Amino acid sequence: MNDVFEKIIKGELPSEKVYEDEETFAFLDINPTNPGHTLVVPRHYSRNIHDISEKDWIAMIKVVRALAPAIQKAVGADGVNIIMNNESAAGQLVFHSHVHIVPRFNDDGFKHWKGAPYKEGEMAEVGEKIRKQVGR
Ligand code: AMP
């Protein structure tokens, strides 16, 4: 793989790095939702949640947990969203696993996703389908 994040990790493309270790690399998103919007990427390639190894997932999510409060404090934010987009339908644009840390401000105007209640009986059906897939 030689995607844009691979190139950033290798130093072939510039980035505003905020953290790195043996397994992960974190840098500012070039098109931030708010200043400080950071991407945490495992060095080892995977496409997304569906093929990432447990080892890389744990490494990435540990770094997310460590960076989130530092980022929030650094930019004086009031909160932070942790987001991972998986596949195009979910808004994934770069097909190299990454988690977004998005600083949020009380007055930034971004709203929650729309929700709508289930129809009669639908919630139990969906729950049953998922439990079957999970298989325990
Ligand atoms: P996603 O939609 O979850 O795949 O998000 C990909 C993110 O990567 C977007 O928010 C882009 O702004 C960001 N991005 C793409 N290219 C670069 C780059 N060269 N440097 C930093 N961020 C980038």
PDB file of C-alpha atoms and ligand atoms in Angstrom:
ATOM      1  CA  MET A   1       0.000   0.000   0.000  1.00  0.00           C
ATOM      2  CA  ASN A   2       1.200   3.491  -0.716  1.00  0.00           C
ATOM      3  CA  ASP A   3      -1.786   5.586   0.254  1.00  0.00           C
ATOM      4  CA  VAL A   4      -1.592   9.178   1.438  1.00  0.00           C
ATOM      5  CA  PHE A   5      -1.247   8.196   5.125  1.00  0.00           C
ATOM      6  CA  GLU A   6       1.475   5.665   4.306  1.00  0.00           C
ATOM      7  CA  LYS A   7       3.364   8.488   2.588  1.00  0.00           C
ATOM      8  CA  ILE A   8       2.877  10.755   5.616  1.00  0.00           C
ATOM      9  CA  ILE A   9       4.151   8.031   7.971  1.00  0.00           C
ATOM     10  CA  LYS A  10       7.220   7.484   5.755  1.00  0.00           C
ATOM     11  CA  GLY A  11       7.873  11.240   5.566  1.00  0.00           C
ATOM     12  CA  GLU A  12       7.285  11.297   1.799  1.00  0.00           C
ATOM     13  CA  LEU A  13       4.488  13.832   2.342  1.00  0.00           C
ATOM     14  CA  PRO A  14       4.587  16.653   4.912  1.00  0.00           C
ATOM     15  CA  SER A  15       2.394  16.590   8.010  1.00  0.00           C
ATOM     16  CA  GLU A  16       1.989  18.467  11.266  1.00  0.00           C
ATOM     17  CA  LYS A  17       2.944  15.572  13.521  1.00  0.00           C
ATOM     18  CA  VAL A  18       1.756  15.729  17.130  1.00  0.00           C
ATOM     19  CA  TYR A  19       2.843  12.263  18.335  1.00  0.00           C
ATOM     20  CA  GLU A  20       4.505   9.066  17.146  1.00  0.00           C
ATOM     21  CA  ASP A  21       5.619   5.779  18.612  1.00  0.00           C
ATOM     22  CA  GLU A  22       6.644   2.382  17.240  1.00  0.00           C
ATOM     23  CA  GLU A  23       3.092   1.449  16.233  1.00  0.00           C
ATOM     24  CA  THR A  24       1.242   4.695  15.588  1.00  0.00           C
ATOM     25  CA  PHE A  25       1.548   8.140  14.017  1.00  0.00           C
ATOM     26  CA  ALA A  26      -0.683  11.146  14.833  1.00  0.00           C
ATOM     27  CA  PHE A  27      -0.943  14.388  12.850  1.00  0.00           C
ATOM     28  CA  LEU A  28      -3.292  17.301  12.261  1.00  0.00           C
ATOM     29  CA  ASP A  29      -6.077  16.833   9.721  1.00  0.00           C
ATOM     30  CA  ILE A  30      -5.401  19.125   6.760  1.00  0.00           C
ATOM     31  CA  ASN A  31      -9.078  20.095   6.579  1.00  0.00           C
ATOM     32  CA  PRO A  32     -10.117  20.334  10.232  1.00  0.00           C
ATOM     33  CA  THR A  33     -13.629  20.419  11.600  1.00  0.00           C
ATOM     34  CA  ASN A  34     -12.115  22.570  14.353  1.00  0.00           C
ATOM     35  CA  PRO A  35      -8.469  23.533  14.977  1.00  0.00           C
ATOM     36  CA  GLY A  36      -6.616  20.650  16.608  1.00  0.00           C
ATOM     37  CA  HIS A  37      -8.575  17.974  14.676  1.00  0.00           C
ATOM     38  CA  THR A  38      -6.113  15.077  14.770  1.00  0.00           C
ATOM     39  CA  LEU A  39      -5.824  11.739  12.980  1.00  0.00           C
ATOM     40  CA  VAL A  40      -4.288   8.731  14.714  1.00  0.00           C
ATOM     41  CA  VAL A  41      -3.020   6.100  12.273  1.00  0.00           C
ATOM     42  CA  PRO A  42      -1.424   2.686  12.821  1.00  0.00           C
ATOM     43  CA  ARG A  43       1.911   2.383  10.995  1.00  0.00           C
ATOM     44  CA  HIS A  44       1.035  -1.101   9.825  1.00  0.00           C
ATOM     45  CA  TYR A  45      -1.477  -0.982   6.944  1.00  0.00           C
ATOM     46  CA  SER A  46      -5.095  -2.006   7.333  1.00  0.00           C
ATOM     47  CA  ARG A  47      -8.080  -0.661   5.431  1.00  0.00           C
ATOM     48  CA  ASN A  48     -10.411  -0.047   8.376  1.00  0.00           C
ATOM     49  CA  ILE A  49     -12.192  -1.662  11.357  1.00  0.00           C
ATOM     50  CA  HIS A  50     -12.927  -4.779   9.299  1.00  0.00           C
ATOM     51  CA  ASP A  51      -9.337  -5.901   8.860  1.00  0.00           C
ATOM     52  CA  ILE A  52      -7.306  -4.104  11.518  1.00  0.00           C
ATOM     53  CA  SER A  53      -5.461  -6.468  13.863  1.00  0.00           C
ATOM     54  CA  GLU A  54      -6.326  -6.450  17.542  1.00  0.00           C
ATOM     55  CA  LYS A  55      -2.743  -5.366  18.247  1.00  0.00           C
ATOM     56  CA  ASP A  56      -2.949  -2.324  15.949  1.00  0.00           C
ATOM     57  CA  TRP A  57      -6.427  -1.464  17.183  1.00  0.00           C
ATOM     58  CA  ILE A  58      -5.316  -1.473  20.809  1.00  0.00           C
ATOM     59  CA  ALA A  59      -2.201   0.569  19.994  1.00  0.00           C
ATOM     60  CA  MET A  60      -4.269   3.134  18.086  1.00  0.00           C
ATOM     61  CA  ILE A  61      -7.060   3.451  20.621  1.00  0.00           C
ATOM     62  CA  LYS A  62      -4.588   3.785  23.519  1.00  0.00           C
ATOM     63  CA  VAL A  63      -3.000   6.728  21.750  1.00  0.00           C
ATOM     64  CA  VAL A  64      -6.431   8.228  21.086  1.00  0.00           C
ATOM     65  CA  ARG A  65      -7.184   8.033  24.818  1.00  0.00           C
ATOM     66  CA  ALA A  66      -3.875   9.668  25.705  1.00  0.00           C
ATOM     67  CA  LEU A  67      -4.087  12.439  23.107  1.00  0.00           C
ATOM     68  CA  ALA A  68      -7.749  13.417  23.485  1.00  0.00           C
ATOM     69  CA  PRO A  69      -7.375  15.336  26.783  1.00  0.00           C
ATOM     70  CA  ALA A  70      -4.084  16.906  25.642  1.00  0.00           C
ATOM     71  CA  ILE A  71      -5.677  18.135  22.411  1.00  0.00           C
ATOM     72  CA  GLN A  72      -8.778  19.397  24.205  1.00  0.00           C
ATOM     73  CA  LYS A  73      -6.612  21.347  26.657  1.00  0.00           C
ATOM     74  CA  ALA A  74      -4.197  22.620  23.997  1.00  0.00           C
ATOM     75  CA  VAL A  75      -6.925  24.253  21.913  1.00  0.00           C
ATOM     76  CA  GLY A  76      -9.161  25.222  24.861  1.00  0.00           C
ATOM     77  CA  ALA A  77     -12.028  23.056  23.628  1.00  0.00           C
ATOM     78  CA  ASP A  78     -15.085  22.130  25.713  1.00  0.00           C
ATOM     79  CA  GLY A  79     -15.326  18.535  24.488  1.00  0.00           C
ATOM     80  CA  VAL A  80     -14.046  16.083  21.931  1.00  0.00           C
ATOM     81  CA  ASN A  81     -15.524  13.612  19.434  1.00  0.00           C
ATOM     82  CA  ILE A  82     -13.773  10.314  18.681  1.00  0.00           C
ATOM     83  CA  ILE A  83     -14.780   9.123  15.212  1.00  0.00           C
ATOM     84  CA  MET A  84     -13.825   6.321  12.832  1.00  0.00           C
ATOM     85  CA  ASN A  85     -15.342   6.178   9.354  1.00  0.00           C
ATOM     86  CA  ASN A  86     -15.432   2.708   7.807  1.00  0.00           C
ATOM     87  CA  GLU A  87     -16.172   2.369   4.059  1.00  0.00           C
ATOM     88  CA  SER A  88     -17.541   5.019   1.705  1.00  0.00           C
ATOM     89  CA  ALA A  89     -21.096   4.729   2.996  1.00  0.00           C
ATOM     90  CA  ALA A  90     -19.784   5.846   6.373  1.00  0.00           C
ATOM     91  CA  GLY A  91     -17.752   8.710   4.911  1.00  0.00           C
ATOM     92  CA  GLN A  92     -14.352   7.019   4.678  1.00  0.00           C
ATOM     93  CA  LEU A  93     -12.208   8.882   2.142  1.00  0.00           C
ATOM     94  CA  VAL A  94      -8.749   7.541   2.954  1.00  0.00           C
ATOM     95  CA  PHE A  95      -8.639   3.752   3.034  1.00  0.00           C
ATOM     96  CA  HIS A  96      -6.018   3.356   5.735  1.00  0.00           C
ATOM     97  CA  SER A  97      -7.365   2.832   9.263  1.00  0.00           C
ATOM     98  CA  HIS A  98      -7.508   6.040  11.286  1.00  0.00           C
ATOM     99  CA  VAL A  99      -9.391   7.582  14.169  1.00  0.00           C
ATOM    100  CA  HIS A 100     -10.370  11.255  14.241  1.00  0.00           C
ATOM    101  CA  ILE A 101     -10.033  13.265  17.446  1.00  0.00           C
ATOM    102  CA  VAL A 102     -12.216  16.329  16.909  1.00  0.00           C
ATOM    103  CA  PRO A 103     -12.126  19.138  19.465  1.00  0.00           C
ATOM    104  CA  ARG A 104     -15.582  20.583  20.105  1.00  0.00           C
ATOM    105  CA  PHE A 105     -16.672  23.971  21.403  1.00  0.00           C
ATOM    106  CA  ASN A 106     -19.956  24.785  23.119  1.00  0.00           C
ATOM    107  CA  ASP A 107     -20.778  27.314  20.401  1.00  0.00           C
ATOM    108  CA  ASP A 108     -19.313  25.572  17.305  1.00  0.00           C
ATOM    109  CA  GLY A 109     -22.754  24.975  15.835  1.00  0.00           C
ATOM    110  CA  PHE A 110     -22.231  21.339  14.842  1.00  0.00           C
ATOM    111  CA  LYS A 111     -25.267  19.238  15.607  1.00  0.00           C
ATOM    112  CA  HIS A 112     -25.773  15.618  16.534  1.00  0.00           C
ATOM    113  CA  TRP A 113     -26.707  13.142  13.800  1.00  0.00           C
ATOM    114  CA  LYS A 114     -30.412  12.803  13.190  1.00  0.00           C
ATOM    115  CA  GLY A 115     -32.124   9.954  14.967  1.00  0.00           C
ATOM    116  CA  ALA A 116     -35.610   8.485  14.611  1.00  0.00           C
ATOM    117  CA  PRO A 117     -37.327   6.013  16.905  1.00  0.00           C
ATOM    118  CA  TYR A 118     -37.795   2.381  15.777  1.00  0.00           C
ATOM    119  CA  LYS A 119     -41.182   1.240  14.497  1.00  0.00           C
ATOM    120  CA  GLU A 120     -43.194  -1.180  16.638  1.00  0.00           C
ATOM    121  CA  GLY A 121     -41.252  -4.446  17.043  1.00  0.00           C
ATOM    122  CA  GLU A 122     -38.317  -3.319  14.862  1.00  0.00           C
ATOM    123  CA  MET A 123     -35.857  -2.788  17.699  1.00  0.00           C
ATOM    124  CA  ALA A 124     -36.215  -6.369  18.936  1.00  0.00           C
ATOM    125  CA  GLU A 125     -35.833  -7.692  15.344  1.00  0.00           C
ATOM    126  CA  VAL A 126     -32.657  -5.733  14.780  1.00  0.00           C
ATOM    127  CA  GLY A 127     -31.286  -6.771  18.151  1.00  0.00           C
ATOM    128  CA  GLU A 128     -31.963 -10.426  17.303  1.00  0.00           C
ATOM    129  CA  LYS A 129     -30.223 -10.132  13.893  1.00  0.00           C
ATOM    130  CA  ILE A 130     -27.153  -8.631  15.511  1.00  0.00           C
ATOM    131  CA  ARG A 131     -27.030 -11.201  18.313  1.00  0.00           C
ATOM    132  CA  LYS A 132     -27.166 -13.973  15.653  1.00  0.00           C
ATOM    133  CA  GLN A 133     -24.236 -12.430  13.755  1.00  0.00           C
ATOM    134  CA  VAL A 134     -22.248 -11.983  16.943  1.00  0.00           C
ATOM    135  CA  GLY A 135     -22.912 -15.633  17.689  1.00  0.00           C
ATOM    136  CA  ARG A 136     -22.979 -15.586  21.483  1.00  0.00           C
TER     137      ARG A 136
HETATM  138  P1  AMP B   1     -12.034   9.903   6.395  1.00  0.00           P
HETATM  139  O1  AMP B   1     -13.213  10.551   5.741  1.00  0.00           O
HETATM  140  O2  AMP B   1     -12.364   9.353   7.754  1.00  0.00           O
HETATM  141  O3  AMP B   1     -11.359   8.893   5.492  1.00  0.00           O
HETATM  142  O4  AMP B   1     -11.029  11.083   6.682  1.00  0.00           O
HETATM  143  C1  AMP B   1      -9.879  11.328   5.956  1.00  0.00           C
HETATM  144  C2  AMP B   1      -9.323  12.626   6.481  1.00  0.00           C
HETATM  145  O5  AMP B   1      -7.990  12.746   6.022  1.00  0.00           O
HETATM  146  C3  AMP B   1     -10.075  13.876   6.027  1.00  0.00           C
HETATM  147  O6  AMP B   1     -10.594  14.552   7.170  1.00  0.00           O
HETATM  148  C4  AMP B   1      -9.011  14.689   5.303  1.00  0.00           C
HETATM  149  O7  AMP B   1      -9.115  16.063   5.558  1.00  0.00           O
HETATM  150  C5  AMP B   1      -7.725  14.110   5.860  1.00  0.00           C
HETATM  151  N1  AMP B   1      -6.574  14.215   4.989  1.00  0.00           N
HETATM  152  C6  AMP B   1      -6.481  13.838   3.689  1.00  0.00           C
HETATM  153  N2  AMP B   1      -5.255  14.085   3.210  1.00  0.00           N
HETATM  154  C7  AMP B   1      -4.533  14.614   4.232  1.00  0.00           C
HETATM  155  C8  AMP B   1      -3.197  15.069   4.391  1.00  0.00           C
HETATM  156  N3  AMP B   1      -2.327  15.048   3.366  1.00  0.00           N
HETATM  157  N4  AMP B   1      -2.814  15.570   5.581  1.00  0.00           N
HETATM  158  C9  AMP B   1      -3.674  15.599   6.614  1.00  0.00           C
HETATM  159  N5  AMP B   1      -4.954  15.186   6.552  1.00  0.00           N
HETATM  160  C10 AMP B   1      -5.384  14.705   5.371  1.00  0.00           C
END
